Coordinates of C-alpha atoms in Angstrom, one line a residue:
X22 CA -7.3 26.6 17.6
X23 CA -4.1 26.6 15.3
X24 CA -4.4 29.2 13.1
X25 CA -4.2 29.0 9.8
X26 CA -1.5 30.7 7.1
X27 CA -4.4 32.6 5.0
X28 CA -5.2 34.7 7.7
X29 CA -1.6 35.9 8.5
X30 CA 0.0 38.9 7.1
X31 CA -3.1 40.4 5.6
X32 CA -6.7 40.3 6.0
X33 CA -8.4 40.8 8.9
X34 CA -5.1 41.5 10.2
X35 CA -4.8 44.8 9.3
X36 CA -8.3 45.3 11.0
X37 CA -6.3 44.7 13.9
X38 CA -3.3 46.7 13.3
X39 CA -6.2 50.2 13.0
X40 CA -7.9 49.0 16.2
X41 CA -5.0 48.6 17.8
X42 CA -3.6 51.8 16.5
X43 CA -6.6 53.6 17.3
X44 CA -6.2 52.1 20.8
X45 CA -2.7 53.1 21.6
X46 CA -3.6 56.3 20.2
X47 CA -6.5 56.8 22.8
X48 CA -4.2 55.4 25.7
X49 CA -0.9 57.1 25.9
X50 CA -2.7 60.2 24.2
X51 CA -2.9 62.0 27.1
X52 CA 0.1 60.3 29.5
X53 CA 2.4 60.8 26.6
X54 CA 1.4 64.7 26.4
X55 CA 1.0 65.1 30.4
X56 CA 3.9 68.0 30.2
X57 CA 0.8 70.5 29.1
X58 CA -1.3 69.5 31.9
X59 CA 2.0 69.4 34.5
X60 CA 2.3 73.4 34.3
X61 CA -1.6 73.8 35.2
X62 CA -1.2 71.2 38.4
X63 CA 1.8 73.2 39.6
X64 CA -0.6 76.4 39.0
X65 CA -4.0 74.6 40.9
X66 CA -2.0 72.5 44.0
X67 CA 0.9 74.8 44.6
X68 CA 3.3 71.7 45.7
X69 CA 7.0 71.7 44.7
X70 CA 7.9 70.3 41.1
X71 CA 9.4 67.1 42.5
X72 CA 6.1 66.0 44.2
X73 CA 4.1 67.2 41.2
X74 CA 6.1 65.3 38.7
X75 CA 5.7 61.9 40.4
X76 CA 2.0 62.0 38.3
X77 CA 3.4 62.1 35.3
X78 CA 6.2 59.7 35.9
X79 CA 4.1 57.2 37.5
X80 CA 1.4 56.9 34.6
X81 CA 4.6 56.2 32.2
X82 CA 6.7 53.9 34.6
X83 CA 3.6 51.6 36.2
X84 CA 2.6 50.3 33.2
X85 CA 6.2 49.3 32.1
X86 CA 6.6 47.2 35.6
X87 CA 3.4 45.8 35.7
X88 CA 4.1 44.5 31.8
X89 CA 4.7 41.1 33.0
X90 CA 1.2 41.1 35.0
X91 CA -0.3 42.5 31.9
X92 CA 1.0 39.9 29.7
X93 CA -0.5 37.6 32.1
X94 CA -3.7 39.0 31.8
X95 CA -4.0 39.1 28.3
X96 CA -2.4 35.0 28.2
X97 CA -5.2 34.4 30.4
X98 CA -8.3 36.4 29.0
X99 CA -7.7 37.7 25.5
X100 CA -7.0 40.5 24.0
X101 CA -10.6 41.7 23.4
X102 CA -11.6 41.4 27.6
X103 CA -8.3 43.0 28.8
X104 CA -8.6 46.3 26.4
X105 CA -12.6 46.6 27.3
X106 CA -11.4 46.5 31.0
X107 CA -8.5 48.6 30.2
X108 CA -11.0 51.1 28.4
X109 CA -13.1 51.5 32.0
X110 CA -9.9 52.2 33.9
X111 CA -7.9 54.9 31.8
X112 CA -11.5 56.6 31.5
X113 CA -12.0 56.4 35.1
X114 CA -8.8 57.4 36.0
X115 CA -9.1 60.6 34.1
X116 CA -12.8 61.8 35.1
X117 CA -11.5 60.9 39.4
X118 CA -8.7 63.1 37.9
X119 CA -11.0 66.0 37.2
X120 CA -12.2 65.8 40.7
X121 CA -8.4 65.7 42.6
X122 CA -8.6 67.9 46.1
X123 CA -4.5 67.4 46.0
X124 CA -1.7 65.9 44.6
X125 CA -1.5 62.8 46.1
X126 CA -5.0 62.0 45.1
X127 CA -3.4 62.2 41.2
X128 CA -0.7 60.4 41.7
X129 CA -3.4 57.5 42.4
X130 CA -6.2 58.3 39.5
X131 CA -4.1 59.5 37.4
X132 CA -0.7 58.0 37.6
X133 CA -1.5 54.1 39.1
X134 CA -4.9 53.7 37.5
X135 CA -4.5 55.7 34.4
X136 CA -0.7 54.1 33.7
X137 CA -1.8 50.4 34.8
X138 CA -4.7 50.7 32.0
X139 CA -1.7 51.8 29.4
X140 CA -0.2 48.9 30.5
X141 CA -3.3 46.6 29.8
X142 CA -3.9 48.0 26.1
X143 CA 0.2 48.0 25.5
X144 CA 0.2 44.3 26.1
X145 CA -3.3 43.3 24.4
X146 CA -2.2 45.6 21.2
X147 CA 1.0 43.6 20.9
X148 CA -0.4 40.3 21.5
X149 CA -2.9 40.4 19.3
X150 CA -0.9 41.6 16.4
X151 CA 1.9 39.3 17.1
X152 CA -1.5 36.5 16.3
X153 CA -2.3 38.0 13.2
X154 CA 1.5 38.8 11.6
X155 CA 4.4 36.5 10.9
X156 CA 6.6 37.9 8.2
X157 CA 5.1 41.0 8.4
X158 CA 5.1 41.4 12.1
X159 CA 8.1 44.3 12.2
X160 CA 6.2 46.6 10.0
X161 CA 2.6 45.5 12.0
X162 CA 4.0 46.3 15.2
X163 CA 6.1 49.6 13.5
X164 CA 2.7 51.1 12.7
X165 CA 0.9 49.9 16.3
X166 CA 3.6 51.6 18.3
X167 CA 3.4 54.8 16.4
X168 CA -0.3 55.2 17.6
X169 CA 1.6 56.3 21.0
X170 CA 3.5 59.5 18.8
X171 CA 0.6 60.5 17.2
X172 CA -1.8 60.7 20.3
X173 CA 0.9 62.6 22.0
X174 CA 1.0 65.2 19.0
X175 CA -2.8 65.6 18.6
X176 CA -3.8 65.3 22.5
X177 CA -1.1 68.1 23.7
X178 CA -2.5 70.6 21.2
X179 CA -6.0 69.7 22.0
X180 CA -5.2 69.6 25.6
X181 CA -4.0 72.8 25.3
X182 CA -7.4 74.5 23.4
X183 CA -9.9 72.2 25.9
X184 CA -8.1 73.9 28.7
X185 CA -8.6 77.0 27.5
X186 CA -12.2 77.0 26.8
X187 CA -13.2 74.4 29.3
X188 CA -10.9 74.6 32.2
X189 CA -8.2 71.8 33.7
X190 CA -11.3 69.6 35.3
X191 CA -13.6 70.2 32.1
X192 CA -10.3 68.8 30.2
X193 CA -9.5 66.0 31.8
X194 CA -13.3 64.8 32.0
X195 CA -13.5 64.9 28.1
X196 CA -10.6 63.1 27.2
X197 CA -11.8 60.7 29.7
X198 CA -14.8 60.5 27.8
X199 CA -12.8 60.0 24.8
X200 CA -11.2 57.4 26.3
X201 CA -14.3 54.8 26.5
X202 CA -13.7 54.2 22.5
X203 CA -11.1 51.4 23.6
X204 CA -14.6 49.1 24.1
X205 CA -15.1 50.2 20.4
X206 CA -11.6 49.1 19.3
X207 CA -11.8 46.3 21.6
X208 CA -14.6 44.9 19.3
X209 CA -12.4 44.7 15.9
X210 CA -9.9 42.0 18.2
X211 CA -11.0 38.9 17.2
X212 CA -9.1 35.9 18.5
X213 CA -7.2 33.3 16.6
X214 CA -6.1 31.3 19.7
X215 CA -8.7 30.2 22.6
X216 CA -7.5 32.3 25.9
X217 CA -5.8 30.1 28.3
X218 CA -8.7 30.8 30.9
X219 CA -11.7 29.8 28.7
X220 CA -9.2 26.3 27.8
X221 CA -9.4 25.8 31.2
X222 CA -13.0 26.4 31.4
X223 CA -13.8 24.0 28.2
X224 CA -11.7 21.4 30.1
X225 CA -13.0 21.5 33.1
X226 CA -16.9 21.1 31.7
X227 CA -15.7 18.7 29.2
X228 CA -14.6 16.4 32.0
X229 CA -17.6 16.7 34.4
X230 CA -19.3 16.0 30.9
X231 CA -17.6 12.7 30.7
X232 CA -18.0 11.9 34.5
X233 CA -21.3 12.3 34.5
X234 CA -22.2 10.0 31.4
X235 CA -20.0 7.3 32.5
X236 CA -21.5 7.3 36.0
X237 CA -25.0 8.2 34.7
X238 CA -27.4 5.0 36.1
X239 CA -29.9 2.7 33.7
X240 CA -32.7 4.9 32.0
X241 CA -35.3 2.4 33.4
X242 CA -34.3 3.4 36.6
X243 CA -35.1 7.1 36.2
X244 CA -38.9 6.7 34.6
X245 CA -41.2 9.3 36.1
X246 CA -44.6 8.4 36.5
X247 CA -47.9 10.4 36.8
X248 CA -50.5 8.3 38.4
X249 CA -51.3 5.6 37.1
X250 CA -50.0 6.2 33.4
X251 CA -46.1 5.3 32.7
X252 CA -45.3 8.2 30.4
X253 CA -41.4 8.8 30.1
X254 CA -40.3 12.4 29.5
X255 CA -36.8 12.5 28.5
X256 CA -36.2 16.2 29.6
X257 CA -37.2 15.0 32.7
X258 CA -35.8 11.7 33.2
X259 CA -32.3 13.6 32.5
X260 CA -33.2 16.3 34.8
X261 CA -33.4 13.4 37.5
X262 CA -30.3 11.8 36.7
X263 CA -28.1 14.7 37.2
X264 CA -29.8 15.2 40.4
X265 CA -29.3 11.8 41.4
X266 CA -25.5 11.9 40.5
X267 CA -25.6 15.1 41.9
X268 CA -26.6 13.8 45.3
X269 CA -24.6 11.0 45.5
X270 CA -21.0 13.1 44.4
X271 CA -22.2 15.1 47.1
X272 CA -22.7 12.3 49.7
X273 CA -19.7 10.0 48.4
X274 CA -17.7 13.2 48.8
X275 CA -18.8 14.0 52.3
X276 CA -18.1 10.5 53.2
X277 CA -14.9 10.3 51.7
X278 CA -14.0 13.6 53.6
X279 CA -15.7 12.0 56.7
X280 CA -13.4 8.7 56.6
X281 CA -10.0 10.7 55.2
X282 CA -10.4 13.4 58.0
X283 CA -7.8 16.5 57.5
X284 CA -4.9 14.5 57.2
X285 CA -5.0 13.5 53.4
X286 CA -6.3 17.1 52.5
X287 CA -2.7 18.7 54.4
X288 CA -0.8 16.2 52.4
X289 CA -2.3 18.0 49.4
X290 CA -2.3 20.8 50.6
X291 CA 1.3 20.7 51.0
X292 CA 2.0 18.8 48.1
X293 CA 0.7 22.0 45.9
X294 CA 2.8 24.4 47.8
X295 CA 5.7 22.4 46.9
X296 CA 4.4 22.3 43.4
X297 CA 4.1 26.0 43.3
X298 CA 7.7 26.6 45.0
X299 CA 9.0 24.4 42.3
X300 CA 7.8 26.6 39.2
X301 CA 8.3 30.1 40.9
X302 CA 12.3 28.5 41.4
X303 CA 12.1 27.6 37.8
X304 CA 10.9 31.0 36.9
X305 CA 13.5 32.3 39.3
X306 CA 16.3 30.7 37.9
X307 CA 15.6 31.4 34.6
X308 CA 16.1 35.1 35.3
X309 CA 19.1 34.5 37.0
X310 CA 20.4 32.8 33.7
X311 CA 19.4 35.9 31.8
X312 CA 21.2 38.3 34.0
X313 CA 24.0 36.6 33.9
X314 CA 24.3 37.5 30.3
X315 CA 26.8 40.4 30.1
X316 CA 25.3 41.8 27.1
X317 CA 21.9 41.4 28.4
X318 CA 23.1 43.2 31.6
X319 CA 24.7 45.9 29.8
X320 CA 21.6 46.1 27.7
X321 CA 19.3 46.8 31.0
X322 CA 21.5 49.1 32.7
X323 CA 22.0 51.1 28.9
X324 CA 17.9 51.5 29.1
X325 CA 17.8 52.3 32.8
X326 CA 20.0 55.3 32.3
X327 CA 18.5 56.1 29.5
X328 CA 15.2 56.0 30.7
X329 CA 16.4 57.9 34.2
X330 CA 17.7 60.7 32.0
X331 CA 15.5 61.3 28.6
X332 CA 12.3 61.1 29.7
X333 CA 12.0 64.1 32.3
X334 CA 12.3 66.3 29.0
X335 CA 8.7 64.6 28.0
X336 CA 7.4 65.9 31.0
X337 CA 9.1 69.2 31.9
X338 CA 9.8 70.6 28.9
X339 CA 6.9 73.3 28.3
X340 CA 8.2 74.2 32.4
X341 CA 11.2 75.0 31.2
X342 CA 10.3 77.0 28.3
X343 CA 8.3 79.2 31.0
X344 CA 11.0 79.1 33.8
X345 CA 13.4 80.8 30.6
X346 CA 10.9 83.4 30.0
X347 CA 10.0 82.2 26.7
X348 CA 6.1 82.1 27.6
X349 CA 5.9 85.0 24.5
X350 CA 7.6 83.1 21.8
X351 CA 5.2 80.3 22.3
X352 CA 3.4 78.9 19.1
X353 CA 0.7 77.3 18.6
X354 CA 1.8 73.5 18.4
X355 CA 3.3 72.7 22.0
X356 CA 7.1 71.5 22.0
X357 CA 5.7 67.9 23.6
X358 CA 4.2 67.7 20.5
X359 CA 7.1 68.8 17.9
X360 CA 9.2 65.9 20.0
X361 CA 6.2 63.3 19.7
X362 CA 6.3 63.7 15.8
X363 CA 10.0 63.1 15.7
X364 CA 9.7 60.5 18.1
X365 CA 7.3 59.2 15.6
X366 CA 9.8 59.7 12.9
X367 CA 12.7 58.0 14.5
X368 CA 11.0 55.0 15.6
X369 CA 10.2 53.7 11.7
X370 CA 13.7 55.7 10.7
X371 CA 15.8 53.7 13.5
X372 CA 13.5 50.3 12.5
X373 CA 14.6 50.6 9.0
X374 CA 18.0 51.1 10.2
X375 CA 18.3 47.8 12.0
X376 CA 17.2 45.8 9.4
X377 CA 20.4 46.3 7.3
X378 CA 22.4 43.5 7.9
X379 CA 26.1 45.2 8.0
X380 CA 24.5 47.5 11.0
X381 CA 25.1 46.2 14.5
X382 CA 21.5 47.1 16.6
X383 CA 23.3 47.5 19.9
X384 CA 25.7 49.8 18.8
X385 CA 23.3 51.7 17.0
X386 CA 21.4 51.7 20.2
X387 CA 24.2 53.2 21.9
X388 CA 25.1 56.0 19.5
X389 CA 21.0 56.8 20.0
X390 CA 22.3 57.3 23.6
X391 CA 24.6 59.3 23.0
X392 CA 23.4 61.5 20.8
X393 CA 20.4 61.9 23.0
X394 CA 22.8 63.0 26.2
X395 CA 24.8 65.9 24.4
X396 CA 21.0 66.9 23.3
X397 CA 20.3 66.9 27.0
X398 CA 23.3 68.8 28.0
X399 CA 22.7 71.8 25.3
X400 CA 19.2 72.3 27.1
X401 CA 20.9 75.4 29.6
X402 CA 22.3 76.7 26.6
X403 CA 19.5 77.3 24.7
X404 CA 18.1 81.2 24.9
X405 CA 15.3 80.8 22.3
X406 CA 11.9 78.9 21.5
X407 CA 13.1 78.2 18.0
X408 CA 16.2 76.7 20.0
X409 CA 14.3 74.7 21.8
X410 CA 11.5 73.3 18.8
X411 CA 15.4 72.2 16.8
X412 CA 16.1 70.5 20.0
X413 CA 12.8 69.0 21.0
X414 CA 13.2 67.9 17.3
X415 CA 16.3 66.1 17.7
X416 CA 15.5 64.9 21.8
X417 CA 12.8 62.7 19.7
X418 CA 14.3 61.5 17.1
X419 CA 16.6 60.1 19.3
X420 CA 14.1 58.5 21.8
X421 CA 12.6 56.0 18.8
X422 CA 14.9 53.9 20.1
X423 CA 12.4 52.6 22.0
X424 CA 11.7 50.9 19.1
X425 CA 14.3 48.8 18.5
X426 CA 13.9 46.9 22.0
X427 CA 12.7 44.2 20.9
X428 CA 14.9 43.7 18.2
X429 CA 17.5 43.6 20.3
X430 CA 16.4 41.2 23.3
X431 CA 15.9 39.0 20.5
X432 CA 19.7 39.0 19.2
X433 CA 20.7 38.6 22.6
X434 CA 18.9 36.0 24.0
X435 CA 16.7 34.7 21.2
X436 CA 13.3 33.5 20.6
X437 CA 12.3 31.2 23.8
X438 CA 13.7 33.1 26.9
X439 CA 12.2 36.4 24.7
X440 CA 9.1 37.1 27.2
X441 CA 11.0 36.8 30.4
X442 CA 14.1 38.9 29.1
X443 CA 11.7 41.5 27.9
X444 CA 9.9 41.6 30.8
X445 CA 13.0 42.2 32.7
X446 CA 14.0 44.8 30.7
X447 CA 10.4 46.8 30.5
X448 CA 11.0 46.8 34.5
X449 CA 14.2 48.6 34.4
X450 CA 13.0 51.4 31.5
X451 CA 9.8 51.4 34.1
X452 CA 12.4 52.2 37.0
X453 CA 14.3 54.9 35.1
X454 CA 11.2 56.4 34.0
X455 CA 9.8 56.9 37.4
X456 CA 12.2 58.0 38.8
X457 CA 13.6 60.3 36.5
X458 CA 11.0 63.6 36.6
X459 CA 10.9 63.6 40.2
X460 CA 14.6 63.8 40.4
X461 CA 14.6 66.6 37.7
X462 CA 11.9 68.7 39.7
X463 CA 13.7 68.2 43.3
X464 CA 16.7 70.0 41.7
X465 CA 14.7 72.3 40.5
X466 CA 13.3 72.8 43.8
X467 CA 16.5 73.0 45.5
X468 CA 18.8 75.4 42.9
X469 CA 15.3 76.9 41.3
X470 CA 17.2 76.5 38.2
X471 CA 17.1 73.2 35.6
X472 CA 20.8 73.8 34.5
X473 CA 22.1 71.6 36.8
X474 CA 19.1 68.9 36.4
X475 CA 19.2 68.8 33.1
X476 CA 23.8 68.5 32.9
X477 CA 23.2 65.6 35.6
X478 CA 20.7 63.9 33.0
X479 CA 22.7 64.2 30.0
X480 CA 25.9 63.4 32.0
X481 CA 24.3 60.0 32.5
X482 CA 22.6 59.0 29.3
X483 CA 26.1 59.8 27.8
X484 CA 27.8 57.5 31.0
X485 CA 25.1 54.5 30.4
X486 CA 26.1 54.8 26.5
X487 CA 30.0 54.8 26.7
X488 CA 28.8 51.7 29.2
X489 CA 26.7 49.8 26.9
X490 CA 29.3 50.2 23.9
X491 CA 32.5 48.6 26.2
X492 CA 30.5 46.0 27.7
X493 CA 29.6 44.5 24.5
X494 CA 32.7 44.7 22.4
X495 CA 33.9 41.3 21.8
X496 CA 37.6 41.5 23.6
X497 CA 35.4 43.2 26.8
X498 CA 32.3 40.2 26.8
X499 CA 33.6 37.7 28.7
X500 CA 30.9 35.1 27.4
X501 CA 29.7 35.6 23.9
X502 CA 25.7 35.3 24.1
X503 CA 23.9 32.5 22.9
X504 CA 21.1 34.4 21.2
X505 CA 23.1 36.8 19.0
X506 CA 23.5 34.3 16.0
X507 CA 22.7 34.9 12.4
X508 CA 20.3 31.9 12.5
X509 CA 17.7 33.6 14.9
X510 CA 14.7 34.0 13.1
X511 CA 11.0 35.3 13.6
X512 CA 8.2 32.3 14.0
X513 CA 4.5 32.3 13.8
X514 CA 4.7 31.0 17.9
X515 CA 3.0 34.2 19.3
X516 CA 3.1 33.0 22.9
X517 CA 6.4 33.8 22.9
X518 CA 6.5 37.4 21.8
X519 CA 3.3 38.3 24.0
X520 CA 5.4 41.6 25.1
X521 CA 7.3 42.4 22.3
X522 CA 7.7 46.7 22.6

C-alpha cells in the first residue's frame, strides 16, 4: 500500500517517533550503562577484566553485525512483530542474567541475546520512522536515536540505587521486567507498507484462489442429496468442490511425480541453486564495488578505529575511577551517565552542524576523531573526579558522531547502494566495538595499570583520524566518488534507508 503524503511528516508519525523513543530508551538503557554493573561482575565472578569485559562489548557490537539480518527481519515481518519479539529477548536475556553461575554464561544472556534484541528494536525504530517522515526525517530520526543517551543516563543512576537496595540479581531481574514495555511500544507501530512476508502470503492465497475457481467443476455436478429429496445446500456443495479439486491436485500431482520420476525435480533443484548463486554474486559484487570506493574505505576503517578505541571508556570508566582511588569523591550521578548526556548533546549539536552547507561532514567527522583521541590520551593524567566528570563531558560530546553516519554514507555513495554501504559500515563499528573493552582490560590485566590501555586507544583514534582526513582530500582520492554530489537528495523510498543509524 503506497502511502499517502498527509500522513508524512506529522500525524501519527510523531506517535511513532515517542514509541520508538520509548523503545530505544528501554533497549540500550541498560547495555548503554553496563560500566555500573561491570565493577559488581568483577566483584561476584572474580575473572580477569579482559574476560569480564567481553559482556559488555558483545551486547554493543552483536547487534551492529547482525544489522543487516535485522534489517531483514524487519523487511520481512514489520516493524510491530520484530520489536514484540525483540521485547521477549532483551527481557529474557536480563532475568537468565540474574541467574549467571559464571562469566561465560553472561557473555551468552547477556551479551548475544540481550545485544541481538538491541539490534532487532534499532532496525524496527528506524524503519518505521523512515515510513512515516520524508522532509522531516533528519530531525525524526535526531530525536529516535537520542532515546539511546537518555536510557543510558536514567538506567546507570537507577542501576546504581536497585543495586543497592535489591542486590546485582534483584537488579537485573527488574530492568528485565522493565524491559517487556517494548510489546507496549510495539502497539503504537502501525504500518504504512504491507511486510514483504504477508505480500507473499496474500499472493500465494490469491493464486490458489484463482486456481481453484478456474478448475472448480459444473454446480450440477456437486448436488448433495438426502434421500429422496434434491435439496442443494450451497455451503455444502462448495465444501465438496474443494474436496474434489482437492483430491484430484493431489492425485494429478502424485501421477505427475510418478511419470516425471526424480529426474525433472534435480533439474529444479539445481536450477534454484543456480538461481540462488546468481543473486548472492550480485549481492557480492555489489560490495566489492563499494569497497572499492576510497572514500568509502577510508570512511570504514575511520569508524573501526574509532570504535576500537572510544568505546572501552563506556564501559570501564567507573573501573578506573576506583582503580585511581577516587571511590570517595564519587557523586551521586555516575560518570557513564554525565558522558551519556553529552553524548546526547553532541549527537543533535554535530546534526545541526552538518547541515550547513559550507561544512564538509567527513572532515567534521574526522576532527570528532581527533578530538576524541587527545581526550583519551589525558585519561592517566587525570588525579581527580571533577577531572574525570569535564572529561567524561567532552569523551561524549565527541562520540555523537555516531550521528552523522548516515549522513555521510549517503554523500559518498548515495541513495540506492545506501542499505548495503551501511550495512557494511555498522559491521566494522560492530568489530571495533567488540573488540575494544577486551583489549583495554587484558592490559590492564597484564600492567595492572590503564595508562598504557588507555595511550594505545587514543594513539589510534588519533592515527584512524589523520587517516580518514588524507584519504579523502581531493589531490590524495584517486577516484572522486560518485555519491558525494550536490544533487543527492532525501526521497520518500523507505526501503532504501531501512538501516539508516
Amino acid at each position: 500500500m503506497a502511502p499517502s503524503t498527509k500522513v508524512l511528516d506529522g500525524g501519527w508519525g510523531w506517535a511513532i517517533v515517542a514509541a520508538s523513543f520509548m523503545a530505544q530508551l528501554l533497549a540500550y538503557g541498560s547495555p548503554q550503562s553496563v560500566g555500573v554493573l561491570y565493577p559488581e561482575w568483577l566483584h561476584t565472578f572474580r575473572q580477569g577484566k579482559g574476560m569480564t569485559a567481553w559482556v559488555g562489548s558483545l551486547v554493543a557490537g552483536v547487534g551492529l553485525i547482525a544489522s543487516p539480518i535485522c534489517s531483514v527481519c524487519v523487511e520481512n515481518f514489520g516493524a510491530r512483530p520484530v520489536t514484540i519479539f525483540s521485547g521477549v529477548m532483551v527481557a529474557g536475556g536480563m532475568m537468565l542474567s540474574a541467574f549467571a553461575p559464571n562469566v561465560e554464561f553472561l557473555i551468552f544472556s547477556y551479551g548475544i541475546v540481550v545485544g541481538l534484541g538491541c539490534g532487532l528494536v534499532y532496525a524496527a525504530t528506524l524503519t518505521i520512522t523512515c515510513q512515516y517522515f520524508d522532509k522531516r526525517r533528519g530531525l525524526a530520526l535526531g530525536i529516535v536515536t537520542t532515546g539511546t543517551s537518555v536510557g543510558s543516563f536514567i538506567y546507570a543512576t537507577a542501576q546504581n540505587e536497585l543495586i543497592e537496595l535489591y542486590g546485582l540479581d534483584g537488579c537485573l531481574l527488574i530492568i528485565g521486567a522493565l524491559s517487556l514495555n517494548l510489546m507496549g511500544c510495539a502497539g503504537f507501530m502501525r504500518p504504512l507498507h504491507m511486510p514483504a512476508y504477508y505480500l507473499k502470503q496474500k499472493a500465494a492465497l490469491e493464486r490458489c484462489t484463482e486456481e481453484q475457481i478456474l478448475d472448480r467443476p459444473p454446480l450440477d455436478e456437486l448436488k448433495i442429496t438426502a434421500g429422496s429429496t434434491n435439496a442443494t445446500t450451497p455451503d455444502k456443495s462448495i465444501t465438496a468442490k474443494e474436496q474434489l479439486i482437492a483430491m484430484d491436485a493431489k492425485d494429478s500431482s502424485g501421477q505427475t511425480e510418478a511419470k516425471k520420476g526424480g529426474l525433472l525435480s534435480g533439474l529444479a533443484l539445481v536450477k534454484a541453486i543456480k538461481k540462488k548463486q546468481r543473486s548472492y554474486a550480485k549481492y557480492l559484487y555489489s560490495m566489492y564495488e563499494i569497497l572499492q570506493d576510497q572514500v568509502m574505505m577510508a570512511f570504514c576503517i575511520g569508524v573501526f578505529l574509532f570504535s576500537l578505541g572510544a568505546y572501552p571508556p563506556v564501559l570501564l570508566i567507573e573501573d578506573v575511577a576506583l582503580s585511581q582511588g577516587l571511590i570517595e569523591e564519587i557523586s551521586v550521578i555516575p560518570l557513564v551517565s554525565i558522558g551519556a548526556i553529552a553524548t546526547c548533546v553532541g549527537k543533535l549539536g554535530l546534526g545541526c552542524l552538518v547541515d550547513i552547507r559550507w561544512i564538509n561532514g567527513i572532515y567534521l567527522y574526522a576532527f570528532t576523531m581527533f578530538a576524541g583521541g587527545v581526550s583519551l590520551l589525558l585519561i592517566p593524567f587525570i588525579k581527580s573526579y571533577l577531572g574525570m566528570q569535564i572529561l567524561c563531558v567532552v569523551m561524549g560530546f565527541f562520540s555523537g558522531n555516531w550521528s552523522l553516519t548516515s549522513y555521510i554514507t549517503t554523500r559518498i555513495v548515495g541513495l540506492d547502494k545506501l542499505t548495503q554501504a551501511h550495512g557494511v559500515l555498522m559491521f566494522f563499528g560492530g568489530i571495533g566495538i567488540m573488540l575494544g573493552p577486551p583489549v583495554v582490560g587484558w592490559f590492564f590485566d597484564y600492567t595492572q595499570s590503564y595508562d598504557l590501555a588507555f595511550y594505545f586507544s587514543g594513539g589510534i583514534v588519533v592515527v584512524g583520524s589523520l587517516i580518514l582526513f588524507l584519504l579523502t582530500l581531493p589531490c590524495c582520492n584517486r577516484r572522486p566518488s560518485k555519491g558525494d554530489r550536490p544533487d543527492v537528495h532525501y526521497t520518500s523510498n523507505c526501503d532504501k534507508v531501512a538501516s539508516v543509524a
